[in-house]
Tab-separated table of C-alpha atoms in Angstrom:
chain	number	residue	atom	x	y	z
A	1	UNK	CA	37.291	73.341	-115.437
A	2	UNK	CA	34.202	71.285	-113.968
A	3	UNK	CA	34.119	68.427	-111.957
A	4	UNK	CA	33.218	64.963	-113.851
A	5	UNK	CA	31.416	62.338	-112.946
A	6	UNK	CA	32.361	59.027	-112.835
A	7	UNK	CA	29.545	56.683	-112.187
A	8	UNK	CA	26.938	58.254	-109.885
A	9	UNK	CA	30.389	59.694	-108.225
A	10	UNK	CA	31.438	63.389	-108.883
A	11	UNK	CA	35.073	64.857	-108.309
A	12	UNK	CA	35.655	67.679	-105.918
A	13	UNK	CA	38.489	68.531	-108.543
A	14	UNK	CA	38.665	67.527	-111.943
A	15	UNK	CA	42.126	65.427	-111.668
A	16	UNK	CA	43.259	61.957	-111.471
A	17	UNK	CA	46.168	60.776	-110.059
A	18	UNK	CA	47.941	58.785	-112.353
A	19	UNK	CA	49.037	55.141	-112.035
A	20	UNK	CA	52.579	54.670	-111.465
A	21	UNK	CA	53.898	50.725	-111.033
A	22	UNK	CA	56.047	49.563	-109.826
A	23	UNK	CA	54.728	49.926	-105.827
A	24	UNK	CA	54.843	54.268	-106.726
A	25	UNK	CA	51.091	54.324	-106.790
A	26	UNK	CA	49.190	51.975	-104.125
A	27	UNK	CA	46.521	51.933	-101.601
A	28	UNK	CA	48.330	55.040	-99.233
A	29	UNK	CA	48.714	57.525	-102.184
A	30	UNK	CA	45.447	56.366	-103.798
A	31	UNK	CA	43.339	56.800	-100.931
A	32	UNK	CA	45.180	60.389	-100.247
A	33	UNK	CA	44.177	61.666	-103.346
A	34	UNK	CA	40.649	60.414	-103.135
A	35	UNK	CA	40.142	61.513	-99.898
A	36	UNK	CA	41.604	65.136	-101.594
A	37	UNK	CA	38.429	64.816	-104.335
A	38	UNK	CA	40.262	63.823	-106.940
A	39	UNK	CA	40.631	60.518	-108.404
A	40	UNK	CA	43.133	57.962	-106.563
A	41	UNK	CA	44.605	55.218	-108.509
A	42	UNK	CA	46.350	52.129	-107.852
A	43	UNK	CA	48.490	50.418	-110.476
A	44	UNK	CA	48.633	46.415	-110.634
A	45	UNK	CA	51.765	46.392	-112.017
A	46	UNK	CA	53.772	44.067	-110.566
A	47	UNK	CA	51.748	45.321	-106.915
A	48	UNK	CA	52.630	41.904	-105.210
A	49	UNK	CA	56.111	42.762	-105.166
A	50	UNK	CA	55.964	42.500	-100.672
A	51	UNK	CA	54.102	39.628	-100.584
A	52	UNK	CA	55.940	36.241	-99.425
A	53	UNK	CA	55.325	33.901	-102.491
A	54	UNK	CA	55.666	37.174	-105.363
A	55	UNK	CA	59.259	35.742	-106.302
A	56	UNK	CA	57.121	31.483	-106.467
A	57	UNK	CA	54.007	32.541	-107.789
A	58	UNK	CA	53.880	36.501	-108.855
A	59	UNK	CA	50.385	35.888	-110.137
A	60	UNK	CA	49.378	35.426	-106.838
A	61	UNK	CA	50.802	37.523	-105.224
A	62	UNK	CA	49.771	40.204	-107.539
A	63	UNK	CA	46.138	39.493	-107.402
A	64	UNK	CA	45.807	39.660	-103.441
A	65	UNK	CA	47.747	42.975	-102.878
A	66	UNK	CA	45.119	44.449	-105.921
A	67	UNK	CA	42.606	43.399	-103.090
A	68	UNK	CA	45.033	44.804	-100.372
A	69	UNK	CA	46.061	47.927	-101.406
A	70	UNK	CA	41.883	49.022	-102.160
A	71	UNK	CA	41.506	47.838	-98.495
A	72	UNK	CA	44.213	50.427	-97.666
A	73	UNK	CA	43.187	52.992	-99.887
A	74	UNK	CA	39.340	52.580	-99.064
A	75	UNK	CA	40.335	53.405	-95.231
A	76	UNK	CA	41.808	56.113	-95.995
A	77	UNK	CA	38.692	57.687	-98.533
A	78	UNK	CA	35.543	55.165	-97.861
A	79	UNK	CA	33.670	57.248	-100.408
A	80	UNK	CA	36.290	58.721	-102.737
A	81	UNK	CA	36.801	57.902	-106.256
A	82	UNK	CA	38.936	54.984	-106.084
A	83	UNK	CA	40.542	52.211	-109.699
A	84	UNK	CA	43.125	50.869	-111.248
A	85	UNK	CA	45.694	51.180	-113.717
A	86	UNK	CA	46.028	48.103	-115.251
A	87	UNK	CA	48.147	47.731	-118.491
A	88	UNK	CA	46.961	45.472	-121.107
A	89	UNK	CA	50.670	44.472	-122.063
A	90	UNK	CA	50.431	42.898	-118.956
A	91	UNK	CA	50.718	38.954	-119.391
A	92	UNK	CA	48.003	38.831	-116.549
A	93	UNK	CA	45.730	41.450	-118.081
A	94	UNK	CA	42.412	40.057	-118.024
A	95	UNK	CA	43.242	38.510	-113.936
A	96	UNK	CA	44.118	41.968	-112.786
A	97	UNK	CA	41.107	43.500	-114.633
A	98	UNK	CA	38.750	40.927	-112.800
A	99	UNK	CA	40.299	41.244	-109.516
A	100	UNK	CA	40.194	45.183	-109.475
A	101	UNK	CA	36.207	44.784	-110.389
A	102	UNK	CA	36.140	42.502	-107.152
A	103	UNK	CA	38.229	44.644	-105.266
A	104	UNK	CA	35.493	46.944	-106.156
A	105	UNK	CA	37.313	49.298	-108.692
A	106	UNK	CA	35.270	52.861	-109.289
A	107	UNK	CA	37.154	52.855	-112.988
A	108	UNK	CA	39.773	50.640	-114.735
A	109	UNK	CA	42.327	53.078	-117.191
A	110	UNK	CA	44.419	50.809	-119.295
A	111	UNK	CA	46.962	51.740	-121.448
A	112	UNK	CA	50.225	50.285	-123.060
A	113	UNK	CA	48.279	48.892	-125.956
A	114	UNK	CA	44.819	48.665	-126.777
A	115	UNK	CA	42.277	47.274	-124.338
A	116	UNK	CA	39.841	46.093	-126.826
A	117	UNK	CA	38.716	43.156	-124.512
A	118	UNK	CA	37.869	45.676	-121.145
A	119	UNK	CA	34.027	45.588	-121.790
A	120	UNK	CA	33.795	41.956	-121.419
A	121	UNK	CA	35.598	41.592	-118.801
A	122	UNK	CA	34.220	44.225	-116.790
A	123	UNK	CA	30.693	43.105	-118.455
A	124	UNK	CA	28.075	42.775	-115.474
A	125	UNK	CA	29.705	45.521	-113.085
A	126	UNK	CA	29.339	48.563	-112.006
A	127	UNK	CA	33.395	49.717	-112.965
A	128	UNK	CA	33.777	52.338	-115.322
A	129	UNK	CA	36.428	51.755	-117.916
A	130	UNK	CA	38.730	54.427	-119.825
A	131	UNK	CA	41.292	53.530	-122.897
A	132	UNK	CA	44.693	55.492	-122.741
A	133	UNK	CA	45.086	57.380	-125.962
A	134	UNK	CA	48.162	59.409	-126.972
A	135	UNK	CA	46.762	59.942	-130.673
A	136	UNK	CA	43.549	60.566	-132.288
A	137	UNK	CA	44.294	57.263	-134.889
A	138	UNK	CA	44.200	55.537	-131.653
A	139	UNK	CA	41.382	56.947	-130.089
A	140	UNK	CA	39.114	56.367	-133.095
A	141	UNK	CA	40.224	52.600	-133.616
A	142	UNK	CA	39.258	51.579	-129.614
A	143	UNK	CA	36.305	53.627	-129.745
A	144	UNK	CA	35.131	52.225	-132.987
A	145	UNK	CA	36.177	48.577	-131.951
A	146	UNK	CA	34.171	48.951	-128.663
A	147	UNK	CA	31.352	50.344	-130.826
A	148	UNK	CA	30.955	47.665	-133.117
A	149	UNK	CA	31.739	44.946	-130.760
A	150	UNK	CA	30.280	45.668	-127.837
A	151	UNK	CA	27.849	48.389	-128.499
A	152	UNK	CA	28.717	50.347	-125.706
A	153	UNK	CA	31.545	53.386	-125.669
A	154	UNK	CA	34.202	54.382	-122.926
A	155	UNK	CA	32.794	55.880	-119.656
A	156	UNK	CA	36.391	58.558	-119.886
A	157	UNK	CA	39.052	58.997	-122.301
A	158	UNK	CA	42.956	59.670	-120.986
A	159	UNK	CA	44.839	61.488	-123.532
A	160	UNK	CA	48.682	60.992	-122.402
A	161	UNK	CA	51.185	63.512	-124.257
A	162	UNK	CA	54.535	63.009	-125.704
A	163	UNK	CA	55.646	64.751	-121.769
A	164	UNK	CA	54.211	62.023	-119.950
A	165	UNK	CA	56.820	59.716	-117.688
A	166	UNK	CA	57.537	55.682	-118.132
A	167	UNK	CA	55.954	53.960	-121.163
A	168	UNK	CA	54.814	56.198	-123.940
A	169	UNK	CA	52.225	55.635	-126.691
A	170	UNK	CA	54.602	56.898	-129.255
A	171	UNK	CA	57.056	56.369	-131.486
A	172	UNK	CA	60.590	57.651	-130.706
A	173	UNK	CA	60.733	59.587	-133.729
A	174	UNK	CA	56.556	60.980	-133.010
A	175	UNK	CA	58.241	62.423	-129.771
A	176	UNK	CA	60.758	64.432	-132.029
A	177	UNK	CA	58.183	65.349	-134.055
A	178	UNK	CA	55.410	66.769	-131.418
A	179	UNK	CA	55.809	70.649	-130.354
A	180	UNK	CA	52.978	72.080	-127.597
A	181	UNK	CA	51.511	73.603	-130.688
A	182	UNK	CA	51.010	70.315	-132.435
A	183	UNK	CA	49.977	67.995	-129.947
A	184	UNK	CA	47.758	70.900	-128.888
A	185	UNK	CA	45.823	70.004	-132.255
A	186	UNK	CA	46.249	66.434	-131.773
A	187	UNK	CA	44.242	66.942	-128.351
A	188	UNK	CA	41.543	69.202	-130.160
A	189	UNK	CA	41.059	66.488	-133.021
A	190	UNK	CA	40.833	63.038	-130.097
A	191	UNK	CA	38.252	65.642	-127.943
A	192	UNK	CA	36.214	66.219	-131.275
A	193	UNK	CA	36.315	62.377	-131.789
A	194	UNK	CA	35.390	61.254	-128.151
A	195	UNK	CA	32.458	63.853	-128.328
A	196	UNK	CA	31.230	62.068	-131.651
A	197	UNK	CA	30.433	59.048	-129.758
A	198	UNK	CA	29.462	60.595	-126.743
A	199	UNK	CA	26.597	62.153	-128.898
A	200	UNK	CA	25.961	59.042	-130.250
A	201	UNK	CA	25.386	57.407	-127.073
A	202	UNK	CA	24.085	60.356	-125.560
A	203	UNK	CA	26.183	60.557	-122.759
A	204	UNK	CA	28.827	62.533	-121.314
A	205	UNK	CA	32.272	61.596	-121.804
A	206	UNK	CA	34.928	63.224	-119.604
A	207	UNK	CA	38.035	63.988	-121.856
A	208	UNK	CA	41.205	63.802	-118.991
A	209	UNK	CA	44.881	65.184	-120.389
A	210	UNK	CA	47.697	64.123	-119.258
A	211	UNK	CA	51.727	64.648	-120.020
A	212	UNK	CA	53.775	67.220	-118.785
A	213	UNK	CA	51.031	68.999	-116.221
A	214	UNK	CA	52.713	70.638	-113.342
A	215	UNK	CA	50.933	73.511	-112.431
A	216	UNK	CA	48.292	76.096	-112.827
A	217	UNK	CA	49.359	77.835	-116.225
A	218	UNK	CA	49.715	73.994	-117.471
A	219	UNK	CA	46.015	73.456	-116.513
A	220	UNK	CA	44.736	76.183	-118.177
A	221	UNK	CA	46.120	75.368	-121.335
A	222	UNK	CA	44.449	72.173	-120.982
A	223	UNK	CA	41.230	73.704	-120.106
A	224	UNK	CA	41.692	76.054	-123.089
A	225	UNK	CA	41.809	73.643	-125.346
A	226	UNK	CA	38.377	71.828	-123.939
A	227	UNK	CA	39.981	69.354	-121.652
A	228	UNK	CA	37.273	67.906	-118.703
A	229	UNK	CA	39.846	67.294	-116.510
A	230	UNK	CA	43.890	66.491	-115.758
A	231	UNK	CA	45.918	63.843	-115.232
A	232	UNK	CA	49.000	64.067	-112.907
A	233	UNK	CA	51.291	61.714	-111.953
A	234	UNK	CA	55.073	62.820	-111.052
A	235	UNK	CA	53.575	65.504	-109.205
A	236	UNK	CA	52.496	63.325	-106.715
A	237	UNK	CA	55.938	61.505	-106.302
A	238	UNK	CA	57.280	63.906	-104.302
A	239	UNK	CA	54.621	64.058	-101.647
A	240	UNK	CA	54.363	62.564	-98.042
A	241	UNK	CA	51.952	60.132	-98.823
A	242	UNK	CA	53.644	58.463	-102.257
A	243	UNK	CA	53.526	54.728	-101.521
A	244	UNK	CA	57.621	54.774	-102.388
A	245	UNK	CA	60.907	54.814	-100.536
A	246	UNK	CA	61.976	58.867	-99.364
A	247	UNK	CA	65.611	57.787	-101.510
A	248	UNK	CA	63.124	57.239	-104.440
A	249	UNK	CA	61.438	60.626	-103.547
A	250	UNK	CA	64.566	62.044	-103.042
A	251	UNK	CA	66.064	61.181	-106.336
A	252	UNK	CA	63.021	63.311	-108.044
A	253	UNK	CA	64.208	65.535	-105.966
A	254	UNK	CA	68.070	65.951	-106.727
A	255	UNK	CA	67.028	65.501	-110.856
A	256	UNK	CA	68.242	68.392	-112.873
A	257	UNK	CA	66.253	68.732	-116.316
A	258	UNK	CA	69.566	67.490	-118.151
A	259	UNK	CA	69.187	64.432	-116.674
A	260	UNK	CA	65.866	63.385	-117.806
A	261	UNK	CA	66.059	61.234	-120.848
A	262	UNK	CA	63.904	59.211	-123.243
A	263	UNK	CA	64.868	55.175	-122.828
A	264	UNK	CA	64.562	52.292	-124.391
A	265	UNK	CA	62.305	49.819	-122.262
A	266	UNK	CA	63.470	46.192	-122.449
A	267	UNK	CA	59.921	45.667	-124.583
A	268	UNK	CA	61.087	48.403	-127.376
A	269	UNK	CA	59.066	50.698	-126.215
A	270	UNK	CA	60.104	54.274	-125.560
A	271	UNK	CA	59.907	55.440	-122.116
A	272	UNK	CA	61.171	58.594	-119.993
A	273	UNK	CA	63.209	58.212	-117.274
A	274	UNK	CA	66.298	60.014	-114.877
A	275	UNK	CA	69.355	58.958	-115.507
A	276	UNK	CA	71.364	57.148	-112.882
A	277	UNK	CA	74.418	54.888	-112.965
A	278	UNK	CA	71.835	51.769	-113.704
A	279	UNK	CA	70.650	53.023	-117.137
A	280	UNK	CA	73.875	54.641	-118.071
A	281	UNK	CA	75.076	51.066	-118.095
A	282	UNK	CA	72.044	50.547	-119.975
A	283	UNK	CA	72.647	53.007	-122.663
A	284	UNK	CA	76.156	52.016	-123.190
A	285	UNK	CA	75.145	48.442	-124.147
A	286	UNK	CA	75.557	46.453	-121.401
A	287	UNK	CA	73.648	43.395	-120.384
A	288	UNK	CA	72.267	43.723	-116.914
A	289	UNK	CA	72.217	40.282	-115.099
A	290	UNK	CA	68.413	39.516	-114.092
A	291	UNK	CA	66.454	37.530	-111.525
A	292	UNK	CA	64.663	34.831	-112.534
A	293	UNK	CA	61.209	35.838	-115.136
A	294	UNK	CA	58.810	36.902	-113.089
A	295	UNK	CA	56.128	36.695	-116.259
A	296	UNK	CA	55.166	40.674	-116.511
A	297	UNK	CA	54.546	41.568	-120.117
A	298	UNK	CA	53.675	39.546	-122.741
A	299	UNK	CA	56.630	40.699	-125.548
A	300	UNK	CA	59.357	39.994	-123.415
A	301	UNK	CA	61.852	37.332	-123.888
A	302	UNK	CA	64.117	37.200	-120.976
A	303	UNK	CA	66.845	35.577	-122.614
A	304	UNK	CA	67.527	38.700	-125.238
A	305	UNK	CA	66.086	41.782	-122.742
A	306	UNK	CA	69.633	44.009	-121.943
A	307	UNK	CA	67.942	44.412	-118.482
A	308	UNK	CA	64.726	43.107	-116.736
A	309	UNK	CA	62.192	46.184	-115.772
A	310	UNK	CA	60.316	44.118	-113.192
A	311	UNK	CA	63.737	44.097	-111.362
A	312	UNK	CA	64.692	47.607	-112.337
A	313	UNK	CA	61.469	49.345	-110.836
A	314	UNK	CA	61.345	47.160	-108.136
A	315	UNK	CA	65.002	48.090	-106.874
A	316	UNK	CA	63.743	52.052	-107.780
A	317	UNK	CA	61.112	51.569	-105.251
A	318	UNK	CA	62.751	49.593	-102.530
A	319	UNK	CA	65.380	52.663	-102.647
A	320	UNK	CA	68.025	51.283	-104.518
A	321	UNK	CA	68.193	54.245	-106.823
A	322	UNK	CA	71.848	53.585	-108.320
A	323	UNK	CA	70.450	50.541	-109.758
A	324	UNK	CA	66.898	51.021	-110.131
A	325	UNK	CA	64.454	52.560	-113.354
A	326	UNK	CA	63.325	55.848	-112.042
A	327	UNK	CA	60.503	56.625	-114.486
A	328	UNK	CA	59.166	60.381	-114.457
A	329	UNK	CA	57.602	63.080	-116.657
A	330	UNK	CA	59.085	66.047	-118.592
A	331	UNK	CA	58.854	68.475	-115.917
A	332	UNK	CA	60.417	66.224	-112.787
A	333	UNK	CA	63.022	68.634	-112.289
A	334	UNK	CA	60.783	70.942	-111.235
A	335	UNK	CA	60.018	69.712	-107.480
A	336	UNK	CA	61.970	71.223	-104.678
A	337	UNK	CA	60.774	69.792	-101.291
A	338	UNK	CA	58.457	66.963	-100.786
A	339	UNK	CA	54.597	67.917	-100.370
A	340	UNK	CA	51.426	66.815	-99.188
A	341	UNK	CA	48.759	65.594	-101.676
A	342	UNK	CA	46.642	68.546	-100.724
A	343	UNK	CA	49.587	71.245	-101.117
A	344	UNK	CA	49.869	69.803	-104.441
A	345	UNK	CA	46.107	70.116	-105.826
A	346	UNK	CA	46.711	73.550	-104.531
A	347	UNK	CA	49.045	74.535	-106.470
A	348	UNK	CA	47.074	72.944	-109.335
A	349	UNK	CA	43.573	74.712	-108.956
């Protein structure tokens, strides 16, 4: 596997540290992995959650820490590939896309829906922007819409498996459906799309997999299949410089692989997560009482949610694991002891 390039910048390894919100993945973690030659990034979700005013005025809040934490990250890796993961079923999407480009984002990667409106709002910069794909339907309908829109294509493509951790791009019964061998196709047939209109724009784009990537056999079969690069995320949970409480780390930690389940996100939305006394209550049907609506995502109606995931990640992160959401890929289970971001590229490459 080659390094990619991302702008006039080129990885020192071909990986990118995924985005994890709420508070997993900020400026410290970011800047680590940067600084490492890989690609740090910060999510905006809900990154305000410290600030003073985040329970008066979350949007706020939100948009100064996305300045903050790239102050953080940027002395840490002044020259390292540094963006954002910004979700575009975020209610203040197109804010937290405009304040990363200020903050001076290297690349935007949005997922959790389509981000058909990214090129305009990054229109004028020098930000490099990247749709989250999970299937090659979706891939060709962003890529076409940006086509014919905007006549312009994405600078990188993320493909995120059916093994990836929180929110996932499928269906619940898709994710009964994949095997390694099928996806493994599904990966082949996005790669041959993305390189359509890479040709047609005569340009490179990197292809980036991730989902379920935890070490160097799990590369290579990414690589064998044509991959540019990798995308890891829980990997990097359980490492010194993960922006999140040691009891968070520490639950990652403790996880056996029985207790890693898919869940049902308060938006419908499948997600994967480790199951604690907070979403056993969850699964049995109970209502969990919630704080007041601090206006996340846009399909959520905080009268009818069973539980309130700002709240839920945001107790996960503080420490509060018995009653927090403790997202996390397929393989969590795996991690024994707590590691630096280095040790863990490592044992990647």
């Amino acid at each position: 596997m080659k390094n990619f390039k991302i702008g006039d910048k080129i990885t020192r390894v071909p990986l990118i540290q995924g985005g994890m919100g709420v508070g997993i993945s900020l400026g410290r973690l970011a800047g680590s992995v940067a600084k490492a030659g890989g690609v740090g990034i910060i999510s905006t979700a809900q990154i305000g959650y410290r600030e003073e005013d985040f329970d008066r005025n979350p949007a706020a809040a939100n948009e100064r820490a996305i300045a903050g934490e790239m102050k953080k990250a940027r002395m840490i890796s002044e020259d390292g590939i540094i963006g954002y993961n910004i979700m575009v079923a975020l209610k203040e999407y197109a804010s937290h896309v405009k304040a990363a480009v200020k903050a001076g984002a290297d690349i935007i990667i949005s997922g959790a829906g389509l981000p058909t409106e990214l090129p305009e709002l990054v229109k004028g910069s020098l930000t490099k922007i990247a749709p989250i794909v999970s299937t090659d339907k979706s891939a060709k309908v962003i890529l076409k819409y940006w086509d014919r829109k905007y006549k312009r294509t994405a600078d990188l493509v993320v493909i995120e498996g059916p093994q990836a951790g929180g929110h996932l791009g499928f269906h619940k019964e898709e994710l009964e459906k994949y095997t390694e061998e099928s996806y493994s196709e599904e990966i082949k047939k996005i790669i041959a799309t993305v390189k359509s209109y890479a040709e047609k724009y005569g340009t490179e784009i990197p292809v980036i997999v991730a989902g379920g990537i935890y070490n160097r056999e799990d590369v290579q079969k990414v690589d064998n299949l044509g991959a540019d690069g990798i995308q890891v995320a829980t990997r990097f949970i359980t490492t010194e410089e993960c922006d999140a409480d040691i009891r968070y780390k520490e639950a990652h930690l403790k996880a056996k692989e029985s207790d890693i389940a898919i869940v049902k996100s308060p938006v419908g939305m499948p997600g994967r997560a480790i199951m604690n006394k907070f979403m056993t209550r969850v699964m049995n049907g109970e209502q969990i009482p919630h704080s007041p609506c601090h206006g996340c995502l846009v399909k959520c109606s905080p009268k009818e949610i069973p539980y309130c995931i700002t709240d839920g990640l945001i107790n996960a992160v503080k420490g509060n694991v018995d009653e927090g959401l403790l997202f996390c890929g397929a393989k969590a289970w795996k991690a024994e002891h707590l590691q630096t971001v280095q040790e863990v590229i490592n044992d990647l490459f």
